[in-house]
mmCIF file of C-alpha atoms in Angstrom:
data_model
loop_
_atom_site.group_PDB
_atom_site.id
_atom_site.type_symbol
_atom_site.label_atom_id
_atom_site.label_comp_id
_atom_site.label_asym_id
_atom_site.label_seq_id
_atom_site.Cartn_x
_atom_site.Cartn_y
_atom_site.Cartn_z
ATOM 1 C CA MET A 1 0.135 0.014 -0.122
ATOM 2 C CA THR A 2 2.873 2.048 0.522
ATOM 3 C CA SER A 3 3.905 2.385 -3.118
ATOM 4 C CA ALA A 4 0.258 2.954 -4.099
ATOM 5 C CA PHE A 5 -0.384 6.046 -2.299
ATOM 6 C CA ARG A 6 2.966 7.464 -3.294
ATOM 7 C CA LYS A 7 2.151 6.782 -6.804
ATOM 8 C CA GLU A 8 -0.632 9.319 -6.474
ATOM 9 C CA SER A 9 1.661 12.026 -5.893
ATOM 10 C CA ALA A 10 5.646 12.669 -6.389
ATOM 11 C CA ILE A 11 5.304 15.334 -3.481
ATOM 12 C CA SER A 12 3.204 14.815 -0.319
ATOM 13 C CA GLN A 13 0.315 17.207 -0.360
ATOM 14 C CA ASN A 14 0.803 17.738 3.392
ATOM 15 C CA PHE A 15 3.890 19.596 3.775
ATOM 16 C CA ASN A 16 4.284 18.583 7.592
ATOM 17 C CA TYR A 17 3.976 14.949 6.971
ATOM 18 C CA ARG A 18 7.074 13.621 8.729
ATOM 19 C CA GLU A 19 6.579 15.848 11.701
ATOM 20 C CA ASP A 20 2.771 14.408 11.778
ATOM 21 C CA ILE A 21 3.901 10.722 11.170
ATOM 22 C CA GLN A 22 6.467 10.963 13.809
ATOM 23 C CA TYR A 23 3.942 12.811 16.388
ATOM 24 C CA VAL A 24 1.388 10.079 15.721
ATOM 25 C CA PHE A 25 3.475 6.788 15.780
ATOM 26 C CA LYS A 26 6.426 7.700 18.297
ATOM 27 C CA LEU A 27 5.087 6.471 21.508
ATOM 28 C CA ASN A 28 3.326 3.330 20.058
ATOM 29 C CA ASN A 29 6.869 2.822 18.006
ATOM 30 C CA TRP A 30 8.624 3.253 21.619
ATOM 31 C CA ILE A 31 6.546 0.464 23.420
ATOM 32 C CA LEU A 32 5.745 -2.053 20.647
ATOM 33 C CA GLY A 33 9.224 -1.735 19.143
ATOM 34 C CA SER A 34 11.112 -2.525 21.982
ATOM 35 C CA LEU A 35 9.107 -5.736 21.713
ATOM 36 C CA GLY A 36 9.292 -6.541 18.565
ATOM 37 C CA ILE A 37 5.772 -5.980 17.543
ATOM 38 C CA TRP A 38 5.992 -2.723 15.831
ATOM 39 C CA PRO A 39 6.399 -3.647 12.098
ATOM 40 C CA ILE A 40 9.619 -1.650 10.446
ATOM 41 C CA ALA A 41 10.649 -2.292 6.781
ATOM 42 C CA THR A 42 14.276 -2.904 7.109
ATOM 43 C CA ARG A 43 16.821 -4.389 5.590
ATOM 44 C CA GLY A 44 20.193 -6.594 6.507
ATOM 45 C CA ILE A 45 20.691 -7.478 9.936
ATOM 46 C CA ARG A 46 17.881 -5.165 11.520
ATOM 47 C CA GLN A 47 15.071 -7.171 9.717
ATOM 48 C CA HIS A 48 15.800 -9.938 12.265
ATOM 49 C CA ALA A 49 15.759 -7.451 15.072
ATOM 50 C CA SER A 50 11.908 -8.223 15.844
ATOM 51 C CA LYS A 51 12.253 -11.954 15.706
ATOM 52 C CA ILE A 52 15.246 -11.656 18.248
ATOM 53 C CA ALA A 53 13.312 -9.493 20.701
ATOM 54 C CA ILE A 54 10.293 -11.529 20.518
ATOM 55 C CA THR A 55 12.304 -14.705 21.389
ATOM 56 C CA LEU A 56 13.956 -13.386 24.089
ATOM 57 C CA CYS A 57 10.659 -11.538 25.884
ATOM 58 C CA ASN A 58 8.888 -14.782 25.364
ATOM 59 C CA LEU A 59 11.875 -16.662 27.251
ATOM 60 C CA ALA A 60 11.791 -14.088 29.906
ATOM 61 C CA LEU A 61 7.997 -14.819 30.352
ATOM 62 C CA ALA A 62 8.365 -18.575 30.274
ATOM 63 C CA PHE A 63 11.505 -18.219 33.015
ATOM 64 C CA ALA A 64 9.054 -16.427 35.199
ATOM 65 C CA ILE A 65 5.829 -18.091 34.490
ATOM 66 C CA VAL A 66 7.297 -21.987 34.912
ATOM 67 C CA PRO A 67 9.109 -21.668 38.365
ATOM 68 C CA CYS A 68 5.936 -19.510 39.945
ATOM 69 C CA ALA A 69 3.682 -21.980 38.806
ATOM 70 C CA LEU A 70 5.347 -24.971 40.338
ATOM 71 C CA HIS A 71 5.992 -23.083 43.366
ATOM 72 C CA ILE A 72 2.196 -22.411 43.715
ATOM 73 C CA ILE A 73 1.629 -26.167 42.926
ATOM 74 C CA TYR A 74 4.198 -28.051 45.408
ATOM 75 C CA ASP A 75 5.527 -25.073 47.654
ATOM 76 C CA GLU A 76 2.886 -22.982 48.559
ATOM 77 C CA LYS A 77 0.340 -24.094 51.065
ATOM 78 C CA ASP A 78 -1.138 -20.690 52.499
ATOM 79 C CA ILE A 79 -4.503 -20.307 50.584
ATOM 80 C CA ILE A 80 -3.984 -16.645 50.817
ATOM 81 C CA MET A 81 -0.739 -16.628 49.437
ATOM 82 C CA ARG A 82 -1.608 -19.184 46.815
ATOM 83 C CA LEU A 83 -4.315 -16.624 45.703
ATOM 84 C CA LYS A 84 -1.819 -13.608 45.815
ATOM 85 C CA LEU A 85 0.428 -15.535 43.568
ATOM 86 C CA PHE A 86 -2.408 -17.557 41.462
ATOM 87 C CA GLY A 87 -3.085 -13.695 40.383
ATOM 88 C CA LEU A 88 0.189 -12.715 39.481
ATOM 89 C CA LEU A 89 0.530 -15.824 37.396
ATOM 90 C CA ALA A 90 -2.731 -15.321 35.540
ATOM 91 C CA PHE A 91 -1.416 -11.882 34.828
ATOM 92 C CA CYS A 92 1.648 -13.218 33.295
ATOM 93 C CA LEU A 93 -0.219 -15.859 31.078
ATOM 94 C CA THR A 94 -2.900 -13.202 29.789
ATOM 95 C CA ALA A 95 0.153 -10.807 28.891
ATOM 96 C CA MET A 96 1.707 -13.848 27.252
ATOM 97 C CA THR A 97 -1.527 -14.480 25.332
ATOM 98 C CA LYS A 98 -1.704 -11.239 24.147
ATOM 99 C CA TYR A 99 1.576 -10.838 23.205
ATOM 100 C CA CYS A 100 1.577 -14.169 21.146
ATOM 101 C CA ILE A 101 -1.565 -12.401 19.404
ATOM 102 C CA LEU A 102 -0.128 -9.069 18.411
ATOM 103 C CA ALA A 103 3.214 -10.902 17.060
ATOM 104 C CA ILE A 104 0.882 -13.286 14.833
ATOM 105 C CA ARG A 105 -1.142 -9.895 13.585
ATOM 106 C CA ARG A 106 2.024 -8.057 12.677
ATOM 107 C CA PRO A 107 0.973 -7.926 8.851
ATOM 108 C CA LYS A 108 -2.466 -6.801 9.658
ATOM 109 C CA ILE A 109 -0.911 -3.505 12.040
ATOM 110 C CA LEU A 110 1.224 -2.740 9.067
ATOM 111 C CA ARG A 111 -1.692 -2.390 6.913
ATOM 112 C CA CYS A 112 -3.601 -0.284 9.497
ATOM 113 C CA ILE A 113 -0.230 2.045 9.735
ATOM 114 C CA GLU A 114 -0.054 2.067 5.953
ATOM 115 C CA TYR A 115 -3.550 3.303 6.006
ATOM 116 C CA VAL A 116 -2.889 6.170 8.517
ATOM 117 C CA LYS A 117 0.058 7.312 6.467
ATOM 118 C CA SER A 118 -1.815 7.526 3.287
ATOM 119 C CA ASP A 119 -4.446 9.547 5.036
ATOM 120 C CA TRP A 120 -1.843 12.140 6.528
ATOM 121 C CA TRP A 121 -0.021 11.989 3.147
ATOM 122 C CA LYS A 122 -3.204 12.926 1.200
ATOM 123 C CA VAL A 123 -3.820 15.863 3.811
ATOM 124 C CA THR A 124 -4.599 19.163 1.692
ATOM 125 C CA PHE A 125 -6.797 21.599 3.597
ATOM 126 C CA LYS A 126 -5.816 23.179 6.849
ATOM 127 C CA THR A 127 -8.881 22.214 8.370
ATOM 128 C CA ASP A 128 -8.619 18.873 7.426
ATOM 129 C CA HIS A 129 -5.287 18.720 8.805
ATOM 130 C CA THR A 130 -6.755 20.649 12.118
ATOM 131 C CA ILE A 131 -9.113 17.607 12.795
ATOM 132 C CA MET A 132 -6.769 15.090 12.381
ATOM 133 C CA LEU A 133 -4.105 16.742 14.659
ATOM 134 C CA LYS A 134 -6.794 16.962 17.617
ATOM 135 C CA TYR A 135 -7.832 13.418 17.170
ATOM 136 C CA ALA A 136 -4.221 12.419 17.092
ATOM 137 C CA THR A 137 -3.302 14.438 20.102
ATOM 138 C CA THR A 138 -6.665 12.485 21.842
ATOM 139 C CA GLY A 139 -5.007 8.993 20.897
ATOM 140 C CA ARG A 140 -1.322 10.099 22.111
ATOM 141 C CA ASN A 141 -2.917 11.300 25.579
ATOM 142 C CA LEU A 142 -4.967 8.272 26.008
ATOM 143 C CA THR A 143 -1.470 6.287 25.625
ATOM 144 C CA ILE A 144 0.607 8.564 27.627
ATOM 145 C CA ILE A 145 -1.910 8.349 30.711
ATOM 146 C CA GLY A 146 -2.644 4.609 30.524
ATOM 147 C CA ALA A 147 1.355 3.614 30.081
ATOM 148 C CA SER A 148 2.108 5.898 33.080
ATOM 149 C CA PHE A 149 -0.222 4.550 35.317
ATOM 150 C CA MET A 150 0.984 0.812 34.203
ATOM 151 C CA TYR A 151 4.728 1.274 34.146
ATOM 152 C CA THR A 152 4.769 3.471 37.660
ATOM 153 C CA ALA A 153 2.784 0.295 39.096
ATOM 154 C CA GLY A 154 5.100 -1.940 37.790
ATOM 155 C CA ILE A 155 8.404 -0.275 38.928
ATOM 156 C CA ILE A 156 6.816 -0.043 42.661
ATOM 157 C CA TYR A 157 5.801 -3.915 42.281
ATOM 158 C CA HIS A 158 9.211 -5.173 40.970
ATOM 159 C CA ILE A 159 11.685 -2.717 42.554
ATOM 160 C CA ILE A 160 10.224 -1.524 45.728
ATOM 161 C CA LEU A 161 7.672 -4.040 47.313
ATOM 162 C CA PRO A 162 10.242 -7.258 47.321
ATOM 163 C CA PHE A 163 12.597 -5.505 49.520
ATOM 164 C CA CYS A 164 10.021 -3.868 52.050
ATOM 165 C CA SER A 165 9.078 -7.213 53.546
ATOM 166 C CA GLU A 166 11.251 -9.900 55.515
ATOM 167 C CA HIS A 167 11.230 -12.954 53.232
ATOM 168 C CA LYS A 168 12.064 -16.428 55.624
ATOM 169 C CA VAL A 169 12.325 -20.129 54.751
ATOM 170 C CA ASN A 170 12.431 -22.537 57.630
ATOM 171 C CA ASN A 171 14.063 -19.305 59.930
ATOM 172 C CA GLN A 172 16.418 -18.392 57.428
ATOM 173 C CA THR A 173 16.469 -14.851 55.454
ATOM 174 C CA VAL A 174 16.260 -15.369 51.750
ATOM 175 C CA ARG A 175 16.789 -12.999 49.091
ATOM 176 C CA PRO A 176 13.645 -11.330 47.373
ATOM 177 C CA LEU A 177 12.511 -12.159 44.189
ATOM 178 C CA VAL A 178 9.730 -10.451 42.339
ATOM 179 C CA TYR A 179 8.429 -14.117 41.102
ATOM 180 C CA PRO A 180 8.739 -16.895 43.586
ATOM 181 C CA THR A 181 10.771 -19.914 42.299
ATOM 182 C CA TYR A 182 10.309 -23.614 42.849
ATOM 183 C CA SER A 183 12.079 -25.008 46.141
ATOM 184 C CA LYS A 184 14.334 -27.109 43.999
ATOM 185 C CA PHE A 185 16.136 -24.480 42.535
ATOM 186 C CA ARG A 186 17.811 -23.353 45.424
ATOM 187 C CA GLN A 187 20.958 -21.975 43.070
ATOM 188 C CA SER A 188 18.448 -19.072 42.623
ATOM 189 C CA GLN A 189 19.981 -17.503 46.037
ATOM 190 C CA ILE A 190 23.428 -17.658 45.094
ATOM 191 C CA SER A 191 25.372 -15.005 43.214
ATOM 192 C CA PRO A 192 25.611 -14.108 40.380
ATOM 193 C CA ILE A 193 22.575 -16.519 39.582
ATOM 194 C CA TYR A 194 20.433 -14.258 41.889
ATOM 195 C CA GLU A 195 21.367 -11.018 40.104
ATOM 196 C CA ILE A 196 20.680 -12.791 36.552
ATOM 197 C CA VAL A 197 17.431 -14.282 37.875
ATOM 198 C CA TYR A 198 16.345 -11.092 39.335
ATOM 199 C CA VAL A 199 16.942 -9.006 36.032
ATOM 200 C CA ALA A 200 15.319 -11.620 34.068
ATOM 201 C CA HIS A 201 12.023 -11.211 36.254
ATOM 202 C CA CYS A 202 12.347 -7.305 35.698
ATOM 203 C CA MET A 203 12.436 -7.997 31.886
ATOM 204 C CA CYS A 204 9.631 -10.194 32.434
ATOM 205 C CA GLY A 205 7.738 -7.495 34.176
ATOM 206 C CA TYR A 206 8.566 -4.941 31.288
ATOM 207 C CA THR A 207 7.310 -7.089 28.693
ATOM 208 C CA ILE A 208 4.161 -7.625 30.493
ATOM 209 C CA TYR A 209 3.401 -3.788 31.403
ATOM 210 C CA SER A 210 4.649 -2.661 28.038
ATOM 211 C CA VAL A 211 2.344 -5.357 26.175
ATOM 212 C CA THR A 212 -0.623 -4.245 28.391
ATOM 213 C CA ALA A 213 0.138 -0.722 27.488
ATOM 214 C CA GLY A 214 0.790 -1.223 23.835
ATOM 215 C CA ALA A 215 -2.222 -3.102 23.346
ATOM 216 C CA CYS A 216 -4.345 -0.027 24.641
ATOM 217 C CA GLY A 217 -2.125 2.568 22.763
ATOM 218 C CA LEU A 218 -2.435 0.772 19.746
ATOM 219 C CA ALA A 219 -6.204 0.984 19.852
ATOM 220 C CA ALA A 220 -6.472 4.171 20.798
ATOM 221 C CA LEU A 221 -4.111 5.348 18.120
ATOM 222 C CA PHE A 222 -6.281 3.411 15.261
ATOM 223 C CA ALA A 223 -9.703 4.360 16.727
ATOM 224 C CA THR A 224 -8.782 7.712 17.234
ATOM 225 C CA HIS A 225 -7.752 8.087 13.513
ATOM 226 C CA ALA A 226 -10.940 6.562 12.471
ATOM 227 C CA CYS A 227 -12.944 9.223 14.269
ATOM 228 C CA GLY A 228 -10.840 11.972 12.798
ATOM 229 C CA GLN A 229 -11.703 10.832 9.109
ATOM 230 C CA ILE A 230 -15.417 10.683 9.895
ATOM 231 C CA GLN A 231 -15.333 14.067 11.401
ATOM 232 C CA ILE A 232 -13.583 15.181 7.939
ATOM 233 C CA ILE A 233 -16.617 13.536 6.251
ATOM 234 C CA ILE A 234 -18.997 15.203 8.232
ATOM 235 C CA SER A 235 -17.263 18.584 7.554
ATOM 236 C CA ARG A 236 -17.707 17.666 3.936
ATOM 237 C CA LEU A 237 -21.187 16.809 4.284
ATOM 238 C CA GLU A 238 -22.072 19.965 6.037
ATOM 239 C CA ASN A 239 -20.386 21.941 3.281
ATOM 240 C CA LEU A 240 -21.658 19.664 0.532
ATOM 241 C CA LEU A 241 -24.046 22.792 -1.288
ATOM 242 C CA GLU A 242 -20.951 25.382 -0.444
ATOM 243 C CA GLY A 243 -18.479 23.341 -1.981
ATOM 244 C CA GLU A 244 -15.855 24.189 0.447
ATOM 245 C CA ASN A 245 -12.982 21.583 0.751
ATOM 246 C CA PHE A 246 -13.513 20.079 -2.174
ATOM 247 C CA LYS A 247 -10.865 19.061 -4.815
ATOM 248 C CA GLN A 248 -11.980 19.564 -8.276
ATOM 249 C CA SER A 249 -15.511 18.867 -7.666
ATOM 250 C CA PRO A 250 -17.591 21.430 -9.462
ATOM 251 C CA ASN A 251 -20.838 19.477 -8.953
ATOM 252 C CA VAL A 252 -22.834 18.081 -6.489
ATOM 253 C CA HIS A 253 -22.650 14.279 -8.000
ATOM 254 C CA GLN A 254 -18.870 14.561 -7.643
ATOM 255 C CA ARG A 255 -18.906 15.886 -4.273
ATOM 256 C CA ILE A 256 -21.121 13.272 -3.119
ATOM 257 C CA ALA A 257 -18.976 10.242 -4.755
ATOM 258 C CA ALA A 258 -15.998 11.986 -2.897
ATOM 259 C CA ILE A 259 -17.755 11.626 0.494
ATOM 260 C CA VAL A 260 -19.019 8.079 -0.289
ATOM 261 C CA LYS A 261 -15.360 7.025 -1.261
ATOM 262 C CA ASN A 262 -13.738 8.405 2.030
ATOM 263 C CA HIS A 263 -16.573 6.753 4.221
ATOM 264 C CA VAL A 264 -15.942 3.277 2.343
ATOM 265 C CA ARG A 265 -12.342 3.759 3.183
ATOM 266 C CA VAL A 266 -13.106 4.491 6.765
ATOM 267 C CA VAL A 267 -15.292 1.370 6.957
ATOM 268 C CA ARG A 268 -12.665 -0.743 5.322
ATOM 269 C CA PHE A 269 -10.048 0.793 7.624
ATOM 270 C CA ALA A 270 -12.235 0.021 10.653
ATOM 271 C CA ALA A 271 -12.467 -3.541 9.539
ATOM 272 C CA VAL A 272 -8.904 -4.457 9.522
ATOM 273 C CA VAL A 273 -8.584 -2.783 13.051
ATOM 274 C CA GLU A 274 -11.361 -4.875 14.268
ATOM 275 C CA GLU A 275 -9.515 -7.717 12.998
ATOM 276 C CA VAL A 276 -6.086 -6.914 14.914
ATOM 277 C CA LEU A 277 -7.993 -6.147 18.068
ATOM 278 C CA GLN A 278 -10.765 -8.598 18.655
ATOM 279 C CA GLU A 279 -8.909 -11.410 19.929
ATOM 280 C CA VAL A 280 -6.607 -9.201 22.160
ATOM 281 C CA CYS A 281 -9.783 -7.142 23.484
ATOM 282 C CA LEU A 282 -11.172 -10.571 24.058
ATOM 283 C CA VAL A 283 -8.460 -11.760 26.167
ATOM 284 C CA GLU A 284 -8.187 -8.462 27.896
ATOM 285 C CA PHE A 285 -11.833 -8.310 29.044
ATOM 286 C CA SER A 286 -11.877 -11.673 29.996
ATOM 287 C CA SER A 287 -8.981 -11.360 32.183
ATOM 288 C CA SER A 288 -9.773 -8.085 33.797
ATOM 289 C CA VAL A 289 -12.883 -9.412 35.127
ATOM 290 C CA CYS A 290 -10.556 -11.854 37.320
ATOM 291 C CA THR A 291 -7.638 -9.316 37.672
ATOM 292 C CA ILE A 292 -9.370 -6.271 38.849
ATOM 293 C CA CYS A 293 -11.338 -8.584 41.298
ATOM 294 C CA LEU A 294 -8.079 -10.358 42.854
ATOM 295 C CA LEU A 295 -6.702 -6.627 43.051
ATOM 296 C CA GLU A 296 -9.385 -5.523 45.101
ATOM 297 C CA TYR A 297 -9.104 -8.766 47.409
ATOM 298 C CA TYR A 298 -5.425 -7.533 47.815
ATOM 299 C CA CYS A 299 -6.359 -4.052 48.776
ATOM 300 C CA ILE A 300 -8.645 -5.196 51.398
ATOM 301 C CA LEU A 301 -6.107 -7.636 52.688
ATOM 302 C CA ASP A 302 -3.219 -4.884 52.909
ATOM 303 C CA TRP A 303 -5.598 -2.864 54.465
ATOM 304 C CA GLN A 304 -6.677 -5.100 56.992
ATOM 305 C CA GLU A 305 -2.897 -5.683 57.783
ATOM 306 C CA ASP A 306 -1.888 -2.100 57.624
ATOM 307 C CA ASP A 307 0.836 -3.013 54.908
ATOM 308 C CA ARG A 308 0.714 0.755 53.437
ATOM 309 C CA ILE A 309 3.181 0.128 50.563
ATOM 310 C CA GLY A 310 1.268 -3.232 49.941
ATOM 311 C CA LEU A 311 -2.030 -1.150 49.688
ATOM 312 C CA ALA A 312 -0.243 1.744 47.683
ATOM 313 C CA THR A 313 0.944 -0.795 45.106
ATOM 314 C CA TYR A 314 -2.185 -2.799 44.425
ATOM 315 C CA SER A 315 -4.482 0.316 44.698
ATOM 316 C CA LEU A 316 -2.263 1.963 41.676
ATOM 317 C CA LEU A 317 -2.122 -1.281 39.682
ATOM 318 C CA LEU A 318 -6.166 -1.589 40.276
ATOM 319 C CA VAL A 319 -6.249 1.983 38.971
ATOM 320 C CA SER A 320 -4.224 0.892 35.962
ATOM 321 C CA PHE A 321 -6.219 -1.803 35.133
ATOM 322 C CA CYS A 322 -9.497 0.013 35.558
ATOM 323 C CA PHE A 323 -8.051 2.780 33.265
ATOM 324 C CA ASN A 324 -6.938 0.362 30.365
ATOM 325 C CA VAL A 325 -10.297 -1.298 30.182
ATOM 326 C CA TYR A 326 -11.932 2.423 30.356
ATOM 327 C CA ILE A 327 -9.666 3.326 27.315
ATOM 328 C CA LEU A 328 -10.589 0.382 25.295
ATOM 329 C CA CYS A 329 -14.584 1.104 26.233
ATOM 330 C CA TYR A 330 -14.109 5.239 25.749
ATOM 331 C CA ILE A 331 -12.784 4.731 22.258
ATOM 332 C CA GLY A 332 -15.332 2.253 21.171
ATOM 333 C CA GLU A 333 -18.033 3.910 22.318
ATOM 334 C CA LEU A 334 -16.376 7.520 20.511
ATOM 335 C CA LEU A 335 -15.836 5.408 17.632
ATOM 336 C CA MET A 336 -19.776 4.283 17.478
ATOM 337 C CA GLU A 337 -21.003 7.686 18.239
ATOM 338 C CA LYS A 338 -19.081 9.225 15.635
ATOM 339 C CA SER A 339 -19.797 6.962 13.165
ATOM 340 C CA SER A 340 -23.656 7.069 14.039
ATOM 341 C CA GLN A 341 -23.493 10.929 13.365
ATOM 342 C CA ILE A 342 -23.020 10.655 9.443
ATOM 343 C CA GLY A 343 -26.585 9.687 9.407
ATOM 344 C CA TYR A 344 -28.065 12.400 11.490
ATOM 345 C CA ILE A 345 -26.139 15.059 9.375
ATOM 346 C CA CYS A 346 -26.945 13.693 6.130
ATOM 347 C CA TYR A 347 -30.649 14.179 7.279
ATOM 348 C CA MET A 348 -29.909 17.922 8.845
ATOM 349 C CA ILE A 349 -28.180 19.127 5.800
ATOM 350 C CA ASN A 350 -30.529 21.216 3.267
ATOM 351 C CA TRP A 351 -31.167 18.186 1.188
ATOM 352 C CA TYR A 352 -34.163 19.162 -0.107
ATOM 353 C CA GLN A 353 -32.735 22.236 -2.142
ATOM 354 C CA LEU A 354 -31.250 19.053 -4.255
ATOM 355 C CA SER A 355 -33.010 17.328 -6.847
ATOM 356 C CA PRO A 356 -34.673 14.017 -6.119
ATOM 357 C CA LYS A 357 -32.562 12.142 -7.594
ATOM 358 C CA THR A 358 -29.400 13.523 -6.170
ATOM 359 C CA ALA A 359 -31.424 13.450 -2.552
ATOM 360 C CA ARG A 360 -31.872 9.881 -3.081
ATOM 361 C CA SER A 361 -27.938 9.412 -2.784
ATOM 362 C CA PHE A 362 -27.972 9.655 0.737
ATOM 363 C CA ILE A 363 -30.332 6.809 1.660
ATOM 364 C CA LEU A 364 -27.447 4.605 1.780
ATOM 365 C CA MET A 365 -25.606 6.399 3.614
ATOM 366 C CA ILE A 366 -28.418 6.727 6.131
ATOM 367 C CA ALA A 367 -28.560 3.241 5.969
ATOM 368 C CA MET A 368 -24.803 2.695 6.867
ATOM 369 C CA ALA A 369 -24.662 4.872 9.637
ATOM 370 C CA SER A 370 -28.039 3.111 11.232
ATOM 371 C CA HIS A 371 -25.258 0.383 11.969
ATOM 372 C CA PRO A 372 -22.033 2.256 12.969
ATOM 373 C CA ILE A 373 -18.564 0.875 13.025
ATOM 374 C CA LYS A 374 -17.832 -1.116 16.500
ATOM 375 C CA ILE A 375 -14.591 -2.421 17.948
ATOM 376 C CA SER A 376 -15.760 -5.970 19.567
ATOM 377 C CA ALA A 377 -14.149 -8.226 22.034
ATOM 378 C CA GLY A 378 -14.046 -11.505 20.025
ATOM 379 C CA ARG A 379 -17.166 -10.322 18.148
ATOM 380 C CA MET A 380 -19.022 -11.360 21.822
ATOM 381 C CA ALA A 381 -19.073 -7.912 23.156
ATOM 382 C CA ASP A 382 -18.770 -4.522 21.640
ATOM 383 C CA LEU A 383 -16.257 -2.154 23.293
ATOM 384 C CA SER A 384 -18.827 0.600 25.090
ATOM 385 C CA LEU A 385 -19.089 2.440 28.257
ATOM 386 C CA SER A 386 -21.958 0.128 29.367
ATOM 387 C CA THR A 387 -19.633 -2.717 28.969
ATOM 388 C CA PHE A 388 -16.909 -1.052 31.280
ATOM 389 C CA GLY A 389 -19.727 -1.012 33.632
ATOM 390 C CA ASN A 390 -20.720 -4.707 33.288
ATOM 391 C CA VAL A 391 -16.808 -5.407 33.801
ATOM 392 C CA LEU A 392 -16.697 -3.442 37.153
ATOM 393 C CA LYS A 393 -19.868 -4.677 38.357
ATOM 394 C CA THR A 394 -18.842 -8.512 37.489
ATOM 395 C CA SER A 395 -15.996 -7.921 39.248
ATOM 396 C CA LEU A 396 -17.487 -6.491 42.207
ATOM 397 C CA ALA A 397 -19.922 -9.946 42.606
ATOM 398 C CA TYR A 398 -16.766 -12.067 42.138
ATOM 399 C CA LEU A 399 -15.091 -10.135 44.771
ATOM 400 C CA SER A 400 -18.101 -10.739 47.382
ATOM 401 C CA PHE A 401 -17.992 -14.415 46.330
ATOM 402 C CA LEU A 402 -14.326 -15.270 46.966
ATOM 403 C CA ARG A 403 -14.566 -12.918 50.293
ATOM 404 C CA ALA A 404 -17.416 -15.557 51.150
ATOM 405 C CA LEU A 405 -15.447 -18.459 50.067
ATOM 406 C CA ILE A 406 -12.190 -17.467 51.868
ATOM 407 C CA ILE A 407 -13.699 -16.710 55.117
#
């Protein structure tokens, strides 16, 4: 697709194209690029860098998950500690699943990126550039806030929390690790093996939090871009009769054809985004119910035990997870609301000043807008604010059941 849209014009119609592209993609490139997920067209040895990064990150995840699972099964007898470690293990497995899905979907991600690049390449009017920049800023801000919460909580959990409590096994103090290891692996307490294991655990944590923040950032990037394109279509419809912001379209028929062409393009782009995100969103939502429930329970336990550092850490993690789910639901709601406005605008313009044959052209657009663009979690639940409310209510219901079961 890159060559296709570059052939349309030897020089980009957007003089700020490079700066705009860097502004739009910079954060997601940093987060997902470090994991080998962000698709980059390179040659030579650099083209294998993503494969190496994916392999190393999966090894780091397995290095933490397998010993932790063995510890839960064979070593840990306390039900409360098992519950805490189970939440950690479930979070790791969920992140690993999302990581594998994103790695498999790299060609689709590249296709969405090319869609975005093409739209920025073709920007002609200043008003269109302002609209696109506004929605790009919204997506960027959502990514920054979500990543800030997630990384801050991760740093506290991996660097501060393990060293704030005393660790003893058989009346012997042991050096703390982020993820517990199987008792048969006694060498993990000996230097320099301990330092290597600790660094591997931190690398695992970075992978987990980057996958979580990167998936939300990717959804925010593509969804807000689609909203920006829809807003441009709406502005075209509002100025249909005057003919403003139309390139070489002297009559209404050509203007309507250009609007329909842009609308079809947005719908196709949204379909590709749906293919990229539906499995990730399904895993995110199915795991978030349990993860939020467990984090709420951990906060209650630390409140009762007056563990302020643990309470602050789990509270920050809880806010991070809730905000990530909220981001997905918010952009889904925003996309549905914005795409449904097209039908409303088609009716509200002065269509009665057009000929009956020309006015009938809006019927199909109104019919398409009656089925707004949606992002779903595995085609099972649409992302919306009502879905976010259902996630919170379900997690609270599970929390009540869990407390009754443990007590």
